[in-house]
PDB file of C-alpha atoms in Angstrom:
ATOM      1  CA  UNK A   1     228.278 218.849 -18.237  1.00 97.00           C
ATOM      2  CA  UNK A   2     228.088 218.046 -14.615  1.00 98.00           C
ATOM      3  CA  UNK A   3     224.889 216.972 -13.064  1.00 98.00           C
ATOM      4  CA  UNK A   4     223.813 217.749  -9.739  1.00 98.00           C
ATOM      5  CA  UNK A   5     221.424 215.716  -7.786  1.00 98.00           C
ATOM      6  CA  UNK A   6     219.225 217.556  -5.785  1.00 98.00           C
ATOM      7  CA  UNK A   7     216.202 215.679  -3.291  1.00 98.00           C
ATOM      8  CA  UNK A   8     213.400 213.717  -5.378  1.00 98.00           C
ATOM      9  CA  UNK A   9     212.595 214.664  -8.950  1.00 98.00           C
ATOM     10  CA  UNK A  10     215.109 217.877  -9.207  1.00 98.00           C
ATOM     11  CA  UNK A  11     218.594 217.807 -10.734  1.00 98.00           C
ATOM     12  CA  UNK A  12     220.546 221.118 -12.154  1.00 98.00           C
ATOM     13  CA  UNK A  13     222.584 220.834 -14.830  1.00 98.00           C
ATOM     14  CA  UNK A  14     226.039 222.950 -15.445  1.00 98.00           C
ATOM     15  CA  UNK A  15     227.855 223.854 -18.530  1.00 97.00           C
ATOM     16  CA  UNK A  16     230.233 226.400 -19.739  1.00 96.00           C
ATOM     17  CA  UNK A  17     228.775 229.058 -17.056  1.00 92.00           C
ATOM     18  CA  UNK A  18     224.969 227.779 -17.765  1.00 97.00           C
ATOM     19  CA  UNK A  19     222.885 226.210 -15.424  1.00 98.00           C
ATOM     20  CA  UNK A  20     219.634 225.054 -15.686  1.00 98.00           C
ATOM     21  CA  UNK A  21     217.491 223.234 -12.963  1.00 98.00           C
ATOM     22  CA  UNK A  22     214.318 220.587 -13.957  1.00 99.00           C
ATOM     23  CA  UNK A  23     211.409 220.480 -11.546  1.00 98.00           C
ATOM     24  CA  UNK A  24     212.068 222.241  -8.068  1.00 98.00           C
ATOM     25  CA  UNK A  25     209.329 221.342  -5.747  1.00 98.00           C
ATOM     26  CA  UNK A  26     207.979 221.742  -2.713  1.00 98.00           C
ATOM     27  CA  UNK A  27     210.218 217.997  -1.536  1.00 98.00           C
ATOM     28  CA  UNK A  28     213.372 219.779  -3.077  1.00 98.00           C
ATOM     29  CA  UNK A  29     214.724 221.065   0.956  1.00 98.00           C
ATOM     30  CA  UNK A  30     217.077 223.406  -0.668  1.00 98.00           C
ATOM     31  CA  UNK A  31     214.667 224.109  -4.055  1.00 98.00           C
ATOM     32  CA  UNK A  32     214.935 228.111  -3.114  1.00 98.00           C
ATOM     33  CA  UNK A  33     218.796 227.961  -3.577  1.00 98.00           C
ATOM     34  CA  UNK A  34     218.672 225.581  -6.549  1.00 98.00           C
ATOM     35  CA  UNK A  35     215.815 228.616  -8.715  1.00 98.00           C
ATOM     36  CA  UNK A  36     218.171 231.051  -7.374  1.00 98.00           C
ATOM     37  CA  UNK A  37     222.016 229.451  -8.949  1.00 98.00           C
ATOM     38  CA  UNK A  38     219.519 228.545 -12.233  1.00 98.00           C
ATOM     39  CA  UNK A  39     219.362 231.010 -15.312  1.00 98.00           C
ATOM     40  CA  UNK A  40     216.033 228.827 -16.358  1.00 98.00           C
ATOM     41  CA  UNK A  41     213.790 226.269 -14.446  1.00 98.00           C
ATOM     42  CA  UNK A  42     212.606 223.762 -16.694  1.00 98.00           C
ATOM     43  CA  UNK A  43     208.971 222.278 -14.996  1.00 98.00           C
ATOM     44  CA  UNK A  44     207.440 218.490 -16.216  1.00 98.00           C
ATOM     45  CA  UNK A  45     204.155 219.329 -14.891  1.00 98.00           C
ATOM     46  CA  UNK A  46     201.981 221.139 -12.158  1.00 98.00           C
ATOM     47  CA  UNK A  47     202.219 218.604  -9.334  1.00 98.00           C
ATOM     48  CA  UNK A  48     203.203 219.843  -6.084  1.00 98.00           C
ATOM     49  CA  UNK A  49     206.408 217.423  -5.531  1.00 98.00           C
ATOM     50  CA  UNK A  50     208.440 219.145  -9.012  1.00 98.00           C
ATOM     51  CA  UNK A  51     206.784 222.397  -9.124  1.00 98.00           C
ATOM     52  CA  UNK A  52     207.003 225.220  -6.537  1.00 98.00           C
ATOM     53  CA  UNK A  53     204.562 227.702  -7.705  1.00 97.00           C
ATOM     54  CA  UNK A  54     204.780 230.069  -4.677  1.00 97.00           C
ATOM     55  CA  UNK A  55     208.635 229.795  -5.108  1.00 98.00           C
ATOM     56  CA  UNK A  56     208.350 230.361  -8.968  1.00 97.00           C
ATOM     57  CA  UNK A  57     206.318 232.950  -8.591  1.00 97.00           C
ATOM     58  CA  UNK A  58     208.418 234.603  -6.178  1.00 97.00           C
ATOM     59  CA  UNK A  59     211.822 233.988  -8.379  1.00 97.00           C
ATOM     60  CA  UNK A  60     210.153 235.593 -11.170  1.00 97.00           C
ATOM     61  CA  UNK A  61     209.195 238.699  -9.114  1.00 96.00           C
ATOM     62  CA  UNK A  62     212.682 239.401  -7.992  1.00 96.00           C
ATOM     63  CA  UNK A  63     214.502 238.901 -11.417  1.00 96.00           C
ATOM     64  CA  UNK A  64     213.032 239.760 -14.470  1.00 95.00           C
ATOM     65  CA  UNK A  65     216.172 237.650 -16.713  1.00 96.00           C
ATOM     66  CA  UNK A  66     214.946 234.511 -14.871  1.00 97.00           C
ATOM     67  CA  UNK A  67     213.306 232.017 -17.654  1.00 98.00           C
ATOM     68  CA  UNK A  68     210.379 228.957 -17.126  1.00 98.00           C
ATOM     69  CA  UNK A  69     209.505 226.823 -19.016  1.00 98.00           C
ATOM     70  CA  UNK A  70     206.979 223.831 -18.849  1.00 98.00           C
ATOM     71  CA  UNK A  71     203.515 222.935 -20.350  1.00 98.00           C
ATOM     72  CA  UNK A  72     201.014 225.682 -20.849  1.00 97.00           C
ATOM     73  CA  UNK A  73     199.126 224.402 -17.381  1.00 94.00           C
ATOM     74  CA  UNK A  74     201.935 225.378 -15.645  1.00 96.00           C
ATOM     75  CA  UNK A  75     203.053 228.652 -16.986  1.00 96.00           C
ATOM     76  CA  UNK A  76     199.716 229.643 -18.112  1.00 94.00           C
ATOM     77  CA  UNK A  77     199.069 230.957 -14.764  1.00 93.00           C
ATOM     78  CA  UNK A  78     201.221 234.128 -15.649  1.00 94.00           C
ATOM     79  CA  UNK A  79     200.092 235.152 -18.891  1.00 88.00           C
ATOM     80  CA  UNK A  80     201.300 238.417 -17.919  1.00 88.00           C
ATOM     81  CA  UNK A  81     204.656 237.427 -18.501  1.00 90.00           C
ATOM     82  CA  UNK A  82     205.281 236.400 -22.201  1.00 85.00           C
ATOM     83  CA  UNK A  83     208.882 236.379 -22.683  1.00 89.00           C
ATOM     84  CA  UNK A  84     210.146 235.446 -19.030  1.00 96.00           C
ATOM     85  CA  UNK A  85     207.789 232.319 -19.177  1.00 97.00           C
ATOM     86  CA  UNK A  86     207.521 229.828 -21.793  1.00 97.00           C
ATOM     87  CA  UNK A  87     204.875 226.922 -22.800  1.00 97.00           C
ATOM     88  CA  UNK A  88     206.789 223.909 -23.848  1.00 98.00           C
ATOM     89  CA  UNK A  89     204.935 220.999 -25.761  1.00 98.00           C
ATOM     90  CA  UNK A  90     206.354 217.379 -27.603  1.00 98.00           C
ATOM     91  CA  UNK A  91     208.538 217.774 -30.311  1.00 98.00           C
ATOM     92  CA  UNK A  92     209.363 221.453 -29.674  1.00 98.00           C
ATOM     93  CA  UNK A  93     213.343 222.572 -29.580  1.00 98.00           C
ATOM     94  CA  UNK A  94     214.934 225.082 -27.516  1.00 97.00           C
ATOM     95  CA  UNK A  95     218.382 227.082 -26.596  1.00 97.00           C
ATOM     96  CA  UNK A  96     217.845 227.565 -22.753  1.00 98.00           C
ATOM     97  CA  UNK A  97     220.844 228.844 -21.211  1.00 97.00           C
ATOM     98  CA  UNK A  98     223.340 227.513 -23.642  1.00 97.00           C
ATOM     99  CA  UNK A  99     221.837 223.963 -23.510  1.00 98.00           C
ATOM    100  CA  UNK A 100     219.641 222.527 -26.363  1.00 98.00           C
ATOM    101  CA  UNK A 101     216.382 220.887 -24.907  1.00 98.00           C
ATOM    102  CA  UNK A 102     214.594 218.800 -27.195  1.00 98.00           C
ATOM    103  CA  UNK A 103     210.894 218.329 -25.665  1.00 98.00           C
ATOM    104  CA  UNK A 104     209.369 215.212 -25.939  1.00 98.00           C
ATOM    105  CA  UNK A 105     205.913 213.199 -24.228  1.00 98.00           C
ATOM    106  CA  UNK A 106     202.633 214.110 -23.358  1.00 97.00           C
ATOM    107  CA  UNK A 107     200.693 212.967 -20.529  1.00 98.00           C
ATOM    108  CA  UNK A 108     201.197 211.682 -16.602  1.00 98.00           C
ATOM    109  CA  UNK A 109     201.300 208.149 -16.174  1.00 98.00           C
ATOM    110  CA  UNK A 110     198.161 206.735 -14.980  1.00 97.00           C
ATOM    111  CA  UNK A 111     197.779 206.140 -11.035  1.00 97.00           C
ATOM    112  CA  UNK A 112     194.153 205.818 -10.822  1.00 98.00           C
ATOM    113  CA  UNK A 113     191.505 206.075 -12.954  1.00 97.00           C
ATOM    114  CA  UNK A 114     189.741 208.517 -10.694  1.00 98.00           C
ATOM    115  CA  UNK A 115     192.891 210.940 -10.997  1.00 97.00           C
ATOM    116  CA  UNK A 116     192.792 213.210 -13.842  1.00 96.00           C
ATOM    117  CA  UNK A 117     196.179 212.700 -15.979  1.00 97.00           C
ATOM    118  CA  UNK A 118     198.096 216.147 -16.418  1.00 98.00           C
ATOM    119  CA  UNK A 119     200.235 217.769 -19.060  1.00 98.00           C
ATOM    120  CA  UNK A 120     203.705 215.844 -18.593  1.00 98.00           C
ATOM    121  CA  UNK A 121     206.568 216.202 -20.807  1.00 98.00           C
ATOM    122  CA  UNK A 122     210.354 215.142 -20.652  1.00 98.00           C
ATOM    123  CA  UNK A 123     213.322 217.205 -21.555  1.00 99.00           C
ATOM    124  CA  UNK A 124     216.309 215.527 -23.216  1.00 98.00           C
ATOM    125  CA  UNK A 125     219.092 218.088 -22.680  1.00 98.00           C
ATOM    126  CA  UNK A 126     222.158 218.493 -25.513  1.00 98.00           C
ATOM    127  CA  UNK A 127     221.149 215.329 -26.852  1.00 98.00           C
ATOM    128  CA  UNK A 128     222.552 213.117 -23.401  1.00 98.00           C
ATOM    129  CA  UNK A 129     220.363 213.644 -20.048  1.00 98.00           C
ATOM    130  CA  UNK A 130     216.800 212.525 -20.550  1.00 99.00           C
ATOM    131  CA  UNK A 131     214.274 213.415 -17.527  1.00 99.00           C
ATOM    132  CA  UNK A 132     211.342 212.216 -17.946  1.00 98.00           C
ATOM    133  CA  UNK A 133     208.996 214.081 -15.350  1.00 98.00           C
ATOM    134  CA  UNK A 134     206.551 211.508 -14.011  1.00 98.00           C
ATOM    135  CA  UNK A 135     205.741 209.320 -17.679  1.00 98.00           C
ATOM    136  CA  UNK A 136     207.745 205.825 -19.040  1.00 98.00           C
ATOM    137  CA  UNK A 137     207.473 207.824 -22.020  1.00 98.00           C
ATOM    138  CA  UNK A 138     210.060 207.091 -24.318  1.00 98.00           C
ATOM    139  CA  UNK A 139     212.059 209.896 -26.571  1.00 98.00           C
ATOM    140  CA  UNK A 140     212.767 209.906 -30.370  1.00 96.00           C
ATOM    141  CA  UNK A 141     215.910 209.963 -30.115  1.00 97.00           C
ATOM    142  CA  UNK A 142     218.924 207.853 -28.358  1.00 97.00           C
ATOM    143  CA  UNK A 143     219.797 208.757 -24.058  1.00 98.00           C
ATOM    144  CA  UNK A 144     223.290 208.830 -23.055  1.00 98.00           C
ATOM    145  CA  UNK A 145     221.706 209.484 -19.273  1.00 98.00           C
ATOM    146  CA  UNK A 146     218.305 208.319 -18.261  1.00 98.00           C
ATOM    147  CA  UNK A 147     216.585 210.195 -14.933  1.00 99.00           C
ATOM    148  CA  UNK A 148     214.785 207.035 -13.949  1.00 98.00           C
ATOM    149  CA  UNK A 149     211.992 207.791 -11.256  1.00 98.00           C
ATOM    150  CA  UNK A 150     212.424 204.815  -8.665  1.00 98.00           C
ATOM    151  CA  UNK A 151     209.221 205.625  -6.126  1.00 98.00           C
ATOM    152  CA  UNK A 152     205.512 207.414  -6.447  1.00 97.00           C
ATOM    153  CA  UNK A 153     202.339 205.719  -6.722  1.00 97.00           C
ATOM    154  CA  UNK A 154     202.118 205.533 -10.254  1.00 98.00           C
ATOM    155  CA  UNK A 155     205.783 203.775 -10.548  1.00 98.00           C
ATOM    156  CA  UNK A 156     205.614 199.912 -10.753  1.00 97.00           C
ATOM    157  CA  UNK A 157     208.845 197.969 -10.678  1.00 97.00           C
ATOM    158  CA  UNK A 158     208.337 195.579 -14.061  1.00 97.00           C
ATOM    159  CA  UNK A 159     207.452 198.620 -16.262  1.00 98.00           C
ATOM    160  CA  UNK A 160     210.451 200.810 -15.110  1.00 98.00           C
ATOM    161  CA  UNK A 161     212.612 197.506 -15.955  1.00 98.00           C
ATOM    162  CA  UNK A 162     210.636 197.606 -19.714  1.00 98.00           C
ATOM    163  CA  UNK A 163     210.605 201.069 -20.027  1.00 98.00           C
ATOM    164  CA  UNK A 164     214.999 201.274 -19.208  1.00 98.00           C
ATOM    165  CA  UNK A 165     215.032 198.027 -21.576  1.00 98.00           C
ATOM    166  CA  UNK A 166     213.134 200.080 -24.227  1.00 98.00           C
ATOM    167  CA  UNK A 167     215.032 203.563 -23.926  1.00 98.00           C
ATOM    168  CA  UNK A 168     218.666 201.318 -23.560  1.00 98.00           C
ATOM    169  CA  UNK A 169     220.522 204.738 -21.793  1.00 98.00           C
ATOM    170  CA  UNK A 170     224.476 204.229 -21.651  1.00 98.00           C
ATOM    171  CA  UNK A 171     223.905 205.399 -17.779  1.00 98.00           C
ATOM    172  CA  UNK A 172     220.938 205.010 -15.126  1.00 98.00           C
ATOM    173  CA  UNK A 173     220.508 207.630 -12.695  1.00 98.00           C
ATOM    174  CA  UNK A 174     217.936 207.569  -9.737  1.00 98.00           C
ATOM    175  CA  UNK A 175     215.092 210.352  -8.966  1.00 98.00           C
ATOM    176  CA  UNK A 176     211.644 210.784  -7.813  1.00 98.00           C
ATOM    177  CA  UNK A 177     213.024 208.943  -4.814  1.00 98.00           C
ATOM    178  CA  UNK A 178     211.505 210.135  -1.894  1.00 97.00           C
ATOM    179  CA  UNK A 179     209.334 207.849  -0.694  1.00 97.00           C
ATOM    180  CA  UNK A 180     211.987 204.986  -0.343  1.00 98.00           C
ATOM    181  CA  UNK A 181     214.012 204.236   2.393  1.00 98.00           C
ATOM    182  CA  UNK A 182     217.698 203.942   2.192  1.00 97.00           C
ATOM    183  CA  UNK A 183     216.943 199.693   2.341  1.00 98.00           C
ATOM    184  CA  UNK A 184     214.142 200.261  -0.414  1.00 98.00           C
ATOM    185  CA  UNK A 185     216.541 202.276  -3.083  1.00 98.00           C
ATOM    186  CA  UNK A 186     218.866 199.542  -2.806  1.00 97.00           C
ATOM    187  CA  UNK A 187     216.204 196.990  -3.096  1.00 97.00           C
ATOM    188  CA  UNK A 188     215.239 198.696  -6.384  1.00 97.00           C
ATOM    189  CA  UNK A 189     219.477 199.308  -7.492  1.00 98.00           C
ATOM    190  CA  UNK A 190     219.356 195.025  -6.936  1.00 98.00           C
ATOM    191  CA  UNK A 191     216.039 194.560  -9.649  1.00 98.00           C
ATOM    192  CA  UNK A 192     217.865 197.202 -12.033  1.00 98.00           C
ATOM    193  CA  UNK A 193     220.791 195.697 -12.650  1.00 97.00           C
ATOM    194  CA  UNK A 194     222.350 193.308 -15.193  1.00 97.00           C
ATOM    195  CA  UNK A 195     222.358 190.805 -12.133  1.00 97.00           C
ATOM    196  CA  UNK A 196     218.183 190.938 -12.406  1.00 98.00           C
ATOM    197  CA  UNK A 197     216.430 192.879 -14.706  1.00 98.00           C
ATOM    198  CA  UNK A 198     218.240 195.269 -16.803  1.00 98.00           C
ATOM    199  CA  UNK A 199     221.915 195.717 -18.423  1.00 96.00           C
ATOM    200  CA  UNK A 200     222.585 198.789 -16.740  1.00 95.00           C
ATOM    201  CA  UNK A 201     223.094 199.610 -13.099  1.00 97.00           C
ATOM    202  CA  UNK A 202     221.090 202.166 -11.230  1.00 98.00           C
ATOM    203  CA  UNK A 203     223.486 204.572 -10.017  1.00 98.00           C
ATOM    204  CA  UNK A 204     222.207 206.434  -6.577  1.00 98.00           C
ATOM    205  CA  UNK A 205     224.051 209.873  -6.252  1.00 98.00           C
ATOM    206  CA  UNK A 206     223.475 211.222  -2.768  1.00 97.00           C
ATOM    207  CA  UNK A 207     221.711 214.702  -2.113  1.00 97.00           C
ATOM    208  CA  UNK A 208     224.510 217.806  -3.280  1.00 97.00           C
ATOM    209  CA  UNK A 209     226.751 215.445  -4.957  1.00 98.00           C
ATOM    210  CA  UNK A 210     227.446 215.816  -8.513  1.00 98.00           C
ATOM    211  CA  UNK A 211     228.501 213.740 -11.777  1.00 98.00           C
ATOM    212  CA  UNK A 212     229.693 214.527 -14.764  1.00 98.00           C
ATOM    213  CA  UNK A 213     227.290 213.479 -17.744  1.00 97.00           C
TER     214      UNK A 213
END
């Protein structure tokens, strides 16, 4: 499966002619491509920065074999289309374009107690790639690849060192990085490493590059 890292929170993910894409939003430059190459779009929650909901909207017009999924808050807003949109929850299992997505997680992490926490849930995908949307929630079941969010205002450094500690991934991959500088993702690469805080290295894969996972 190869993973390709597109800006911020959204990857795509390629297998044996399927290709998926997790949270295109309106910080994702080339997001309009990325819903276009996808045969589903697999959403974490309704926030602006990894869901598009004028580009969704617009995707879904134009091809009716296009699939979404995500938490009823997000698709909800086109009840019209049962079938070509899908309300994901925790422990729910799918077939989405060849892949099997295990759903997992509930709620937005905290950033203030005067912001209202959303419907958030993570997607582990064919039992290796784990994204976890905006949460430190942790899956049932073991992560060959963790998506580890490395900026936002609800990220804090010694809880993303806990939280890879606690999950223990075979591979750490950056996203949700958008508000860091090239000098501040390698400031965070130095904590999350075996030389500071955790056993395994954050890997940073540029914008359009891919990696097999």
């Amino acid at each position: 499966m190869q993973l390709i890292k597109h800006a911020h929170a959204c990857v795509s993910l390629v297998k044996d002619g399927g290709r998926i894409a997790i949270d295109p939003g309106t910080f994702t430059p080339d997001a309009k491509e990325v819903v276009a190459a996808a045969d589903a779009v697999l959403i974490t929650h309704e926030h602006f920065d990894h869901f598009d909901e004028d580009l969704i909207a617009r995707a879904l017009d134009a091809r009716p074999g296009l699939r979404v999924y995500g938490p009823a808050r997000v698709v909800g807003r086109w009840a019209a289309r049962r079938g070509q949109v899908i309300a994901v929850a925790d422990g729910d299992r799918l077939d989405v374009a060849g892949f099997d997505v295990a759903v997992s997680g509930d709620l937005h992490a905290a950033i203030h107690r005067d912001i209202p926490r959303v419907a958030n849930v993570g997607y582990l995908v064919d039992g290796r790639v784990y994204h976890p949307g905006d949460a430190y929630h942790v899956p049932p079941a073991a992560v060959d690849t963790l998506l580890l969010p490395t900026s936002g205002p609800w990220t804090q450094l010694g809880q993303a060192a806990d939280y890879v500690r606690e999950v223990a991934p075979n591979r750490l991959v950056q996203i949700h990085e958008i508000m860091l500088s090239r000098t501040g993702q390698e400031s965070m690469a130095r904590f999350l490493s075996p030389a500071a805080l955790t056993e395994m290295p954050l890997t940073i894969v540029p914008e359009g590059e891919a990696i097999t996972v």
